Each structure stands twice: as structure tokens, then as C-alpha cells.
Tab-separated table of C-alpha atoms and ligand atoms in Angstrom:
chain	number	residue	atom	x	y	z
A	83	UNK	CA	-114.332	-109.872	54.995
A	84	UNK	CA	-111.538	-107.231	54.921
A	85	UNK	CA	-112.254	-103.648	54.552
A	86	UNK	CA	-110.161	-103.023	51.839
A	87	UNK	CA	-107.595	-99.325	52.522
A	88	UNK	CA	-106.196	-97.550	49.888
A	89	UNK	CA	-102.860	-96.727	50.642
A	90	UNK	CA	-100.516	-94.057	48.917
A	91	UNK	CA	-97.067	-95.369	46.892
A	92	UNK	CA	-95.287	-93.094	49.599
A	93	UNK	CA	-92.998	-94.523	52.323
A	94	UNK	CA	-95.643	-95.015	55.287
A	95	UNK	CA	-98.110	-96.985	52.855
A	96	UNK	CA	-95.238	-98.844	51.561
A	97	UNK	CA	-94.478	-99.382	55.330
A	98	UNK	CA	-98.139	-100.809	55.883
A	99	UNK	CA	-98.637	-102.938	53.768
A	100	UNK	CA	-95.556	-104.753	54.417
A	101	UNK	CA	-96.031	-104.739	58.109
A	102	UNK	CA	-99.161	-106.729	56.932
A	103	UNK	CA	-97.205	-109.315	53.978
A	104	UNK	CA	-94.814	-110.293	57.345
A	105	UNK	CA	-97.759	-111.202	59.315
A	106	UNK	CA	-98.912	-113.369	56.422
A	107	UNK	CA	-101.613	-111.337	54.755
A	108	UNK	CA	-102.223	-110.117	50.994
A	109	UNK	CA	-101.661	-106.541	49.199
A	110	UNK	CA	-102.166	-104.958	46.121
A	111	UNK	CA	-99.034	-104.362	44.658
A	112	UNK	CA	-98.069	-101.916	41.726
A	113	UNK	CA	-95.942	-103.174	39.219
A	114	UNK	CA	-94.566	-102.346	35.817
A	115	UNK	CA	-96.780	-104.811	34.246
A	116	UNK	CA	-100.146	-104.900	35.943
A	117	UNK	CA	-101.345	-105.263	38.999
A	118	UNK	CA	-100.089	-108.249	41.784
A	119	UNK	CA	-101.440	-109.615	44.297
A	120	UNK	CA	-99.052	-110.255	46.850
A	121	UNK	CA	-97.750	-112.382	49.481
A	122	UNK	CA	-95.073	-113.927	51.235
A	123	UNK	CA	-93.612	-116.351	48.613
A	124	UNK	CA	-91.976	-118.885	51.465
A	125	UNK	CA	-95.315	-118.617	53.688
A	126	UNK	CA	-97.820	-121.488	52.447
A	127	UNK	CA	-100.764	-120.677	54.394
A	128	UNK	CA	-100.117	-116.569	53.376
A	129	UNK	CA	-99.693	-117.795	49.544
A	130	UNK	CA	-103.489	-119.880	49.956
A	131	UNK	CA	-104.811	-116.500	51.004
A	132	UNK	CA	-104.063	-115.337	47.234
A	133	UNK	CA	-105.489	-118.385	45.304
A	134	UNK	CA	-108.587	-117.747	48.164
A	135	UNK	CA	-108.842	-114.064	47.409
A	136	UNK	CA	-108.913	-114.465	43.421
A	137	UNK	CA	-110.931	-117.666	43.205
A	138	UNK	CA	-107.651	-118.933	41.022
A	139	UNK	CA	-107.258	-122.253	40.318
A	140	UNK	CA	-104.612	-124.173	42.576
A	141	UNK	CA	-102.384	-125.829	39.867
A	142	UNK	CA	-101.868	-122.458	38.386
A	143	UNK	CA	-98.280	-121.255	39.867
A	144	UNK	CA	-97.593	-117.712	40.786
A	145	UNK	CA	-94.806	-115.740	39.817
A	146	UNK	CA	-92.002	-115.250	42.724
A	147	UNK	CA	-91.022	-111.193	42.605
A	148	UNK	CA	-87.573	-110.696	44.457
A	149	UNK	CA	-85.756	-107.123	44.627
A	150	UNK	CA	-82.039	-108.249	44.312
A	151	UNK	CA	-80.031	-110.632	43.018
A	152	UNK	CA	-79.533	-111.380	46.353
A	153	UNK	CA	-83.030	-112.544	47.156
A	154	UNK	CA	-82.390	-115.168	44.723
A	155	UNK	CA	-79.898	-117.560	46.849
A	156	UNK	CA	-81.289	-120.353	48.247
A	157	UNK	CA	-84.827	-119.946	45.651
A	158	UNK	CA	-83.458	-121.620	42.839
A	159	UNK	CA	-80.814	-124.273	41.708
A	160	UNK	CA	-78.946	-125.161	38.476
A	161	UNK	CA	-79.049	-121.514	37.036
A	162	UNK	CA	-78.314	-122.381	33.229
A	163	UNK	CA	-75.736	-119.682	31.956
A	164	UNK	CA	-78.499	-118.416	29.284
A	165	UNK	CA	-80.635	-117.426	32.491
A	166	UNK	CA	-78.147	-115.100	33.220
A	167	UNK	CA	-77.665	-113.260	30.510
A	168	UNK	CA	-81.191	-112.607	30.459
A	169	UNK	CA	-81.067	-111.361	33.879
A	170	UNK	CA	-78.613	-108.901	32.516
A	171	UNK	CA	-80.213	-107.895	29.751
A	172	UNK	CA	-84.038	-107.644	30.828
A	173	UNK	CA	-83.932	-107.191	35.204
A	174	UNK	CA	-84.755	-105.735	36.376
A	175	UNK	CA	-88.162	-105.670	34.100
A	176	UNK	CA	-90.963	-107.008	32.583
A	177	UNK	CA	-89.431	-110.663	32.150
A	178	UNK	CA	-90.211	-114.034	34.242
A	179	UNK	CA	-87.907	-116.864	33.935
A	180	UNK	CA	-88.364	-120.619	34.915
A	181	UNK	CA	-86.489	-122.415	37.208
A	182	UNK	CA	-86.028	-125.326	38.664
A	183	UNK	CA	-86.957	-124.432	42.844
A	184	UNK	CA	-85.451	-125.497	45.754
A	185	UNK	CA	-87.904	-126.880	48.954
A	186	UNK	CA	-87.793	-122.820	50.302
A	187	UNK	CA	-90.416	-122.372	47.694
A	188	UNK	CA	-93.981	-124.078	49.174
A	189	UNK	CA	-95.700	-125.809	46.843
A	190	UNK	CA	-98.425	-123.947	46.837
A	191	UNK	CA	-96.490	-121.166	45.431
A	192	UNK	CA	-95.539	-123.571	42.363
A	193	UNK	CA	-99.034	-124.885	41.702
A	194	UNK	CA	-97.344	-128.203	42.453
A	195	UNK	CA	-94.615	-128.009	40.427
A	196	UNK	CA	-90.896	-128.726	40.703
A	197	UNK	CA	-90.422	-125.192	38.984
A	198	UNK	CA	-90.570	-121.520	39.810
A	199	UNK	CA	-91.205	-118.195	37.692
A	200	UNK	CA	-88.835	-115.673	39.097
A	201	UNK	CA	-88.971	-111.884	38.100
A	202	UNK	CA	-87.408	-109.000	39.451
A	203	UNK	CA	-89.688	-105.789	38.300
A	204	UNK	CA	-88.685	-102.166	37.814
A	205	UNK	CA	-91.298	-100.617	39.380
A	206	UNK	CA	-89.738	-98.749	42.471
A	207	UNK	CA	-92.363	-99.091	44.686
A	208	UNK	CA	-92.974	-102.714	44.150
A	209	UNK	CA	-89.010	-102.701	45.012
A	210	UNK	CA	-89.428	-100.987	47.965
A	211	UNK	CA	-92.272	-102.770	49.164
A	212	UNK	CA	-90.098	-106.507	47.966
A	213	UNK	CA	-87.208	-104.930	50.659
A	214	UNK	CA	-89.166	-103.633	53.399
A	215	UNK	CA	-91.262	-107.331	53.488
A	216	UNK	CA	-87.843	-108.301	53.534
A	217	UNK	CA	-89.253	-111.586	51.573
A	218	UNK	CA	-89.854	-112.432	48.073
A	219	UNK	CA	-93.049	-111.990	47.046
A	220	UNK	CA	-95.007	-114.170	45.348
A	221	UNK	CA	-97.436	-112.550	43.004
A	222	UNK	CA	-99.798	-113.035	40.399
A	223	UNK	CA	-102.443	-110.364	38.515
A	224	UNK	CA	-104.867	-108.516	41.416
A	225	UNK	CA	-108.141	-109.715	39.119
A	226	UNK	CA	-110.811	-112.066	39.803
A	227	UNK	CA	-109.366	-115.319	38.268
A	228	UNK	CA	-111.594	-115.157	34.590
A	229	UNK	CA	-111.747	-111.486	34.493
A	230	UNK	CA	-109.101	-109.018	32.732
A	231	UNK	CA	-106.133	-108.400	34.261
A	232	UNK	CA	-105.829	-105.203	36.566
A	233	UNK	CA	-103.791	-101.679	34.927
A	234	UNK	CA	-104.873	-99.377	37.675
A	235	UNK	CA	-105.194	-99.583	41.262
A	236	UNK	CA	-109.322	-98.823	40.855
A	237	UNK	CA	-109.755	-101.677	38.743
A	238	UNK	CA	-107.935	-103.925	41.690
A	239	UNK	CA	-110.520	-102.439	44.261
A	240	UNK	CA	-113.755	-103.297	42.257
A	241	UNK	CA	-112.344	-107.149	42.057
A	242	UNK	CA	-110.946	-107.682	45.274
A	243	UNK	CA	-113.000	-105.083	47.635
A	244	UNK	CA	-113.762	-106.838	50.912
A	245	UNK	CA	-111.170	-109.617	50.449
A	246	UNK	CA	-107.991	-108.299	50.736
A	247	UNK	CA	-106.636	-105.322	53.561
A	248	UNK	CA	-105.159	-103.281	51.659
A	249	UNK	CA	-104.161	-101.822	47.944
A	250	UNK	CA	-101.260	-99.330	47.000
A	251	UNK	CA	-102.238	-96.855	44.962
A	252	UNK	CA	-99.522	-96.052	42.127
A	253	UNK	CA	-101.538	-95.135	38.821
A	254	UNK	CA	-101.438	-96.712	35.711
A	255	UNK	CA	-99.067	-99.835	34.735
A	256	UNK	CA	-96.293	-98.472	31.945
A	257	UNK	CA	-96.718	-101.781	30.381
A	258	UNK	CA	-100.243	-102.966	30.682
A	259	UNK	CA	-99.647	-106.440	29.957
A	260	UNK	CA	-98.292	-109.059	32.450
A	261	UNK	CA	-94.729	-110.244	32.114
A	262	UNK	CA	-92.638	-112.553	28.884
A	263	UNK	CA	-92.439	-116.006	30.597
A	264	UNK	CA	-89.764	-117.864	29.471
A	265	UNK	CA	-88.020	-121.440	30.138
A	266	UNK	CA	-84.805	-122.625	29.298
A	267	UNK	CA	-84.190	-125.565	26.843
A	268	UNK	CA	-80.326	-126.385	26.470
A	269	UNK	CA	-79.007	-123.666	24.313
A	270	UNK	CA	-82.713	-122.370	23.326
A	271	UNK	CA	-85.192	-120.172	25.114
A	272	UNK	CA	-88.927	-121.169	25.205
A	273	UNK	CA	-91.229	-118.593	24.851
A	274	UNK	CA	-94.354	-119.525	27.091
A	275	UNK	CA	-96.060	-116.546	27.268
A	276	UNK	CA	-95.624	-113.251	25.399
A	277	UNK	CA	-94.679	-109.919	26.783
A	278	UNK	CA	-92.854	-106.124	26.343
A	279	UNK	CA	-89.552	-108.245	26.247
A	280	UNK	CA	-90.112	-109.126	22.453
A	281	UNK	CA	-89.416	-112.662	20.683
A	282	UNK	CA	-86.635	-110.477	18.719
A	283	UNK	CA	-84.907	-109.031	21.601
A	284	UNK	CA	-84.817	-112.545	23.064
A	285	UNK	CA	-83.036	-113.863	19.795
A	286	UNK	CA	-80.423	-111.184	20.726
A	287	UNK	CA	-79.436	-113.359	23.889
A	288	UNK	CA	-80.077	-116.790	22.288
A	289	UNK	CA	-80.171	-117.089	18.364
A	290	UNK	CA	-82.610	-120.225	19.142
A	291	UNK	CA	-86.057	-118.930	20.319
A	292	UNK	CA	-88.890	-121.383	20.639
A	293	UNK	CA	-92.350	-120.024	20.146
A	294	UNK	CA	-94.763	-122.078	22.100
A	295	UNK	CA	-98.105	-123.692	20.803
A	296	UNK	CA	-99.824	-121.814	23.514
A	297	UNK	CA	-99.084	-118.623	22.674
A	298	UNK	CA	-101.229	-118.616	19.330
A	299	UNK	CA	-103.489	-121.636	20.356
A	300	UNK	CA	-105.926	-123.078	22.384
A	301	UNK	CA	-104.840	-125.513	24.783
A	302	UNK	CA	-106.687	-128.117	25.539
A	303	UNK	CA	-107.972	-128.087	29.023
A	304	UNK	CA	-106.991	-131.941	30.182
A	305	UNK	CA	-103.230	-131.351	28.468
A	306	UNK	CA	-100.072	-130.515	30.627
A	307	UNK	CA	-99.553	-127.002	29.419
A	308	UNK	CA	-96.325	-125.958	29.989
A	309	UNK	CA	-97.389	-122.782	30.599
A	310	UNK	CA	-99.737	-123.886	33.243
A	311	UNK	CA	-101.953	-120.304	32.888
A	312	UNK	CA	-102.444	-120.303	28.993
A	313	UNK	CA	-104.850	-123.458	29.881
A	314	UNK	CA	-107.440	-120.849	31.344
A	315	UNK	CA	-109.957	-119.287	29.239
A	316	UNK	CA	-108.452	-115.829	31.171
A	317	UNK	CA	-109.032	-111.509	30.392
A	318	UNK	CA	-112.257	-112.060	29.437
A	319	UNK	CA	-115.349	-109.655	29.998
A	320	UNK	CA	-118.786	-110.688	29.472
A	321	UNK	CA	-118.767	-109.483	25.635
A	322	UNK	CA	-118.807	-112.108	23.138
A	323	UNK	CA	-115.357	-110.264	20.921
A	324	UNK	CA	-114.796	-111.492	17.587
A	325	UNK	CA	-111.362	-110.443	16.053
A	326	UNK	CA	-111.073	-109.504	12.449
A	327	UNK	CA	-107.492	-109.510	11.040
A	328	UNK	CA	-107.590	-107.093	8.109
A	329	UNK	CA	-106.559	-103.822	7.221
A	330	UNK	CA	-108.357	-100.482	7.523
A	331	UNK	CA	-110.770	-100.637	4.421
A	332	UNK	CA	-112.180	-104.797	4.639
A	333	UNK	CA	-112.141	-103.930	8.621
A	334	UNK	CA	-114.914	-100.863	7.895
A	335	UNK	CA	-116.567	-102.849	5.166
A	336	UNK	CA	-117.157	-105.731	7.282
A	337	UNK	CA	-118.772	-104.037	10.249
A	338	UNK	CA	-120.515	-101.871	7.976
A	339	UNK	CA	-122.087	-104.890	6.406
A	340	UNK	CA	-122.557	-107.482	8.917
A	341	UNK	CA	-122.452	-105.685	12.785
A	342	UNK	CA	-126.149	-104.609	14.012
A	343	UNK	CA	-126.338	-101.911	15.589
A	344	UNK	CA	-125.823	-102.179	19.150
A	345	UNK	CA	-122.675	-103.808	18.426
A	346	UNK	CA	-119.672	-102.221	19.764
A	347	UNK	CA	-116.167	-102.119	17.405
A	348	UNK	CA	-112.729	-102.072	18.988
A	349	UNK	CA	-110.580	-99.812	16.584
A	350	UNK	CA	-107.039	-98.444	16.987
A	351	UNK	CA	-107.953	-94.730	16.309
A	352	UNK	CA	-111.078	-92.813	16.389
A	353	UNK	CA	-110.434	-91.603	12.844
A	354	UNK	CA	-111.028	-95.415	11.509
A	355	UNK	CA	-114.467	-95.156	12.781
A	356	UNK	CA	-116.009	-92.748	10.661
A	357	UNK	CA	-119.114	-93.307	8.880
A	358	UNK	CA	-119.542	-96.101	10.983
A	359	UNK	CA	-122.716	-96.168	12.861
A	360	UNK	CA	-121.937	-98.705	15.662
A	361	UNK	CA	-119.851	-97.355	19.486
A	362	UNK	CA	-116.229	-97.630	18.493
A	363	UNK	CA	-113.463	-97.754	21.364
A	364	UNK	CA	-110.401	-96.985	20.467
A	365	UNK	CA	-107.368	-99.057	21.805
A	366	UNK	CA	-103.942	-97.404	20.723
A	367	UNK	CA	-102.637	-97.100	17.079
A	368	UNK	CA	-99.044	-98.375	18.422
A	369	UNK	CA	-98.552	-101.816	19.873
A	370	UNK	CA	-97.303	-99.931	23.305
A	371	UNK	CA	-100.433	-98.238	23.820
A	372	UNK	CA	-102.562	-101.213	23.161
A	373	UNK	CA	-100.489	-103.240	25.655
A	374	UNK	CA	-101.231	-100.399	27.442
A	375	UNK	CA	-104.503	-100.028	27.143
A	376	UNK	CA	-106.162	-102.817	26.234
A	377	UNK	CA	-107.609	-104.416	29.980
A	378	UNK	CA	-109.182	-101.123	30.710
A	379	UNK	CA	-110.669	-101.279	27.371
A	380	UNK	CA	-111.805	-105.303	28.180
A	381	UNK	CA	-113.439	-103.497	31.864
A	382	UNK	CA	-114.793	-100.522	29.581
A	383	UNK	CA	-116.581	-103.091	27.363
A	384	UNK	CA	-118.664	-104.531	30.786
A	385	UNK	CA	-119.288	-101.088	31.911
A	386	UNK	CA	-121.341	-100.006	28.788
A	387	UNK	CA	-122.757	-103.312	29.233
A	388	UNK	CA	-121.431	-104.247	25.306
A	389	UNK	CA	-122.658	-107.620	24.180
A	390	UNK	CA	-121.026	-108.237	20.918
A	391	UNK	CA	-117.976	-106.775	20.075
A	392	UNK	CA	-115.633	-106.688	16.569
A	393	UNK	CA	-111.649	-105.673	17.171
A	394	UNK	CA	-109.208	-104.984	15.273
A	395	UNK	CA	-106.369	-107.534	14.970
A	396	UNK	CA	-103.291	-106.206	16.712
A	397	UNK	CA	-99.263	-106.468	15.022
A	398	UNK	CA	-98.306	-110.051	15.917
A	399	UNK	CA	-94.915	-108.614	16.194
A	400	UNK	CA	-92.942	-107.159	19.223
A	401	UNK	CA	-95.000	-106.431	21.702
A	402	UNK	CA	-98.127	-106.795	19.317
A	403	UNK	CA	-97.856	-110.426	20.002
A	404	UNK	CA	-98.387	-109.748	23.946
A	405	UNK	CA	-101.424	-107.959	22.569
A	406	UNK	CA	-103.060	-110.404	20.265
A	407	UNK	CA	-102.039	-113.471	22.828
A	408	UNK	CA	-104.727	-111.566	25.231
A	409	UNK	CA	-107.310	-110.580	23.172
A	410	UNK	CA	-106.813	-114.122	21.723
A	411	UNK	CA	-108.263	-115.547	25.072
A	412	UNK	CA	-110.625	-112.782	25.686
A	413	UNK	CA	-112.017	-113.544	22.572
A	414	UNK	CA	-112.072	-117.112	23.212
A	415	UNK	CA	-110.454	-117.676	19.692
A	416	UNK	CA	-112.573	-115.871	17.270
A	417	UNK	CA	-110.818	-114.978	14.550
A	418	UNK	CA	-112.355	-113.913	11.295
A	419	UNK	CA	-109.789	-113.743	8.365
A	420	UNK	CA	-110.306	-111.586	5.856
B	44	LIG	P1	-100.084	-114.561	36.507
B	44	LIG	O1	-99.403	-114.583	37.822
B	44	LIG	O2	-101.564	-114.498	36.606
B	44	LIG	O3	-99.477	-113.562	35.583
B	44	LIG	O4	-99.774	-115.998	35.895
B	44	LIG	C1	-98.508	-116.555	35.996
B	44	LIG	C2	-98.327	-117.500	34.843
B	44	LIG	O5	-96.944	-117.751	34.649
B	44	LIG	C3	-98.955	-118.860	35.071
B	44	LIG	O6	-100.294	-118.904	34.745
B	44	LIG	C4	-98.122	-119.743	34.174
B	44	LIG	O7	-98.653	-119.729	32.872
B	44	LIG	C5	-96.749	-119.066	34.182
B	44	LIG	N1	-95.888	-119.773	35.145
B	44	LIG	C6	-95.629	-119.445	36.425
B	44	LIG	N2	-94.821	-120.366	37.003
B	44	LIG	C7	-94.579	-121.302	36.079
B	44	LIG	C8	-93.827	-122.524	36.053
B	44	LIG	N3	-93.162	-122.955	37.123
B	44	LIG	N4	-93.807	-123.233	34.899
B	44	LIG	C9	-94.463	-122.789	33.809
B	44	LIG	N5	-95.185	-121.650	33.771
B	44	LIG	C10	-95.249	-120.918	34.881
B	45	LIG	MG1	-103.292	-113.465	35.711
């Protein structure tokens, strides 16, 4: 058992908790996206201490966060030229790319494979904390492995109180949802797992973007994903959520008609849930604010102890997609069609 500090996004908690990642222990880190959970990325027994801490499954890789192009020598090998363009374009930011690793990279890190997801975020004090460990960090979401991914630093304490030392405090994520994963095909990019780096602004880099199965499908839990992580059931709270995909008017009619009472609605505005008589929570009329939003909203819908719950289908497009890939999974894919 740990007892878990808060520490401030300010140069001497920045200074802790990587005085703690070099002597092999865990943080909460801020990042553009949500919440990591860090550790040194080289350090095997260190990178345990995160699958330990989150109860995640071990063939699930983590996501290798470096500062500099720099950190990247020796990590990697066989950069395709498409991998740097993206780097260009999208680091540092919200964008993961796979590559093949070299033996620096424990297997542990890479869930056992011959692969690595390497992203270089924005935030600046997940940068300064990436320099002053002096290591690249491996990192996945601060959450209980199963529940939603974490947007604020509070929602990282209520999962991992007592098993980790120590959390930076630095607000809310600017993105909300967890990074665009991408591999590299020959001359096309695979899209494994949908983020705030759209499908379109991919196609700017490579005319030939691959959408994969698993970002609008179940996968089947014995089949080699290739996104290892979209195997997981994943961001779901104890609400059984039911998506309907239709516009403003069928949306109203249908809860109107078929929710009881105690149900709870997920709308994009307040103003849609007028005349309704079930709890409505409203998750952002633009797809940014429902990226933004929507895991608190997931943690809201446990708090007020909601046990059935109708949402509103998100855009599909831009970032929308990010959006509906997650409530996809936290609704275990119910979709009603209307
Ligand atoms: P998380 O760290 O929780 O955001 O999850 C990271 C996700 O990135 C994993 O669950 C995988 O789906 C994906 N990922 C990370 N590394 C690889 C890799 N080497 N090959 C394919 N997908 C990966
Ligand atoms: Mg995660």
C-alpha cells in the first residue's frame, strides 16, 4: 500500500515524481489526452508495477511517451518514411505510432510483442516530467483496467488511491480521449484506434488510410487483434448504456415512449431534454467537447448510481469517431437504429 500524494504541475512536484520514476516506481502523469500512468519504459520490473497497479491485462502493450526526437534513437528500427511525416505533422500531440522495437524496449512494455506505440505528447508538464526522468516513459490510461479512462487528476486518485506514490495534479485533459494509434502498411496508414488526429487529416499525409475492423466492431476475444486493447470490453461504468443513432425528434420520441422512469438519457444539450421526464446528462453539442467530456460523464453515471442509460449517437466523423469508438465499448455494442 502506497499513500498516494498529490503533487502540484510546478517544478518541485515535477521534480518528485521523477526522483521516484528513476528509482523504478509509478506516477500519475498529465497528458493532453487523459491521464497516464507512468513508468520507466526500459525498466521491466518498474513497467510490472503498472500492469500490477491497474489490474491490466499483460498482453495489452503500453504506449512508450518520449520528449524529443532524440529519445527515440536506439527505441525503434526501420522508421518507414510515412512515419515521419506524421511525426511532423501531428508531434508533438495526440498521435501514437507503431513500430517495430529494438531489445531496449522490455517485453513487458510491448505486451509481448515485437512492436512498440511511440508518442511524443504536448502537454508541457508531461514533457518536463519525460526530461527530468531523463527516460522514456512508458504509459498507459491512470484507470482501473475495465473502468473509464481518467480526464482529471481526481478521477486518477479514486482508482489508484493506495497503489501508486504519487499523482500530478494538472486539471482537466484538452482532449479527453486517449491518443489515434496508427501502424504503417507500405504506402498506407492503418487506423487502429481513433483519436483528435482525424481519419481526414491522416489522408492529408497518406491518400491511403485503412480503417480497422476494430474501430466500429467487436473483436472477438480469442482473435489476434491488431490493436491488442480494442479486444477489452474497456470505459465502461456499471450502467447498462444503450446508444440510439437518430436525430433530435425519433431520439425524444423514443425515450419518451419506451425509457421508465429511473432511466437516465445521455443528450448533447440540456435544451434536447425538455418535456422529457427521465435525468438527462448532457455531454457536449460539438464532437470536441464530447471527447472532452464524455469519461467524466461515464464516472458521473456510477455516481448517481444510474442503471440504464439511453445516449445519443455521436458524429462518426473527425473526432466524433474517437467518441462513438468509446461509447461503443462502454456500451458493450448496443446500438438501436432508428
Ligand atoms: P492505453 O495505454 O490504455 O491507451 O492502451 C494502449 C493501446 O494502444 C493498446 O491497448 C493497444 O490497443 C494499442 N497499442 C499499443 N502498442 C501497440 C502495438 N505494439 N501494436 C498494436 N497496438 C498497440
Ligand atoms: Mg486505457
Amino acid at each position: 500500500m502506497y499513500e498516494t500524494k498529490m503533487l502540484a504541475a510546478d517544478e518541485a512536484g515535477i521534480a518528485e515524481a521523477a526522483a521516484l520514476l528513476r528509482r523504478g516506481e509509478v506516477a500519475g502523469m498529465p497528458t493532453e489526452t487523459v491521464y497516464g500512468l507512468a513508468a520507466d519504459a526500459l525498466n521491466s520490473s518498474a513497467v510490472e508495477k503498472i500492469f500490477i497497479a491497474k489490474g491490466r491485462p499483460q498482453d495489452n502493450p503500453l504506449i512508450v511517451h518520449i520528449a524529443d526526437f532524440g529519445m527515440l534513437d536506439g527505441l525503434v528500427r526501420d522508421i518507414p518514411e510515412l512515419a515521419y511525416k506524421c511525426a511532423e505533422a501531428f508531434w508533438p500531440g495526440p498521435l501514437t505510432m507503431i513500430l517495430p522495437k529494438t531489445d531496449r524496449i522490455p517485453l513487458t512494455t510491448s505486451g509481448g510483442l515485437d512492436t512498440v506505440g511511440i508518442r511524443m505528447p504536448s502537454n508541457k508538464t508531461a514533457r518536463a516530467l519525460i526530461k527530468a526522468a531523463g527516460v522514456p516513459l512508458a504509459a498507459p490510461s491512470a484507470n482501473l483496467s475495465g473502468s473509464p479512462s481518467p480526464t482529471k487528476a481526481a478521477h486518477v486518485f479514486s482508482d489508484m488511491n493506495g497503489r501508486i506514490p504519487c499523482i500530478i495534479d494538472d486539471g482537466s485533459c484538452a482532449v479527453g480521449v486517449e491518443s489515434t494509434v496508427i501502424a504503417f502498411e507500405g504506402s498506407a496508414i492503418r487506423l487502429l484506434r481513433p483519436g483528435f488526429v482525424s481519419a481526414d487529416e491522416l489522408r492529408e499525409i497518406s491518400g491511403e488510410v485503412i480503417i480497422d475492423k476494430g474501430v466500429t466492431e467487436a473483436v472477438a476475444n480469442d482473435a489476434k487483434a491488431a490493436s491488442p486493447g480494442m479486444k477489452y470490453k474497456h470505459y465502461a461504468p456499471k450502467a447498462e448504456i444503450t446508444i440510439i443513432d437518430a436525430g433530435t425528434a425519433a431520439f425524444i420520441g423514443y425515450c419518451s415512449s419506451k425509457a421508465a422512469a429511473d432511466d437516465v438519457l445521455m443528450v448533447f444539450d440540456e435544451s434536447e431534454a425538455q418535456g422529457l421526464r427521465q435525468r438527462c446528462i448532457a455531454y457536449g453539442k460539438t464532437d470536441e467537447e464530447q471527447a472532452r467530456r464524455l469519461f467524466d460523464v461515464l464516472r458521473q453515471l456510477d455516481e448517481i448510481g444510474a442503471k440504464k442509460v439511453y445516449a445519443r449517437c455521436p458524429s462518426k466523423d473527425g473526432v466524433g469517431l474517437a467518441v462513438y469508438n468509446r461509447l461503443l465499448r462502454a456500451a458493450a455494442f448496443r446500438v438501436i437504429k432508428l
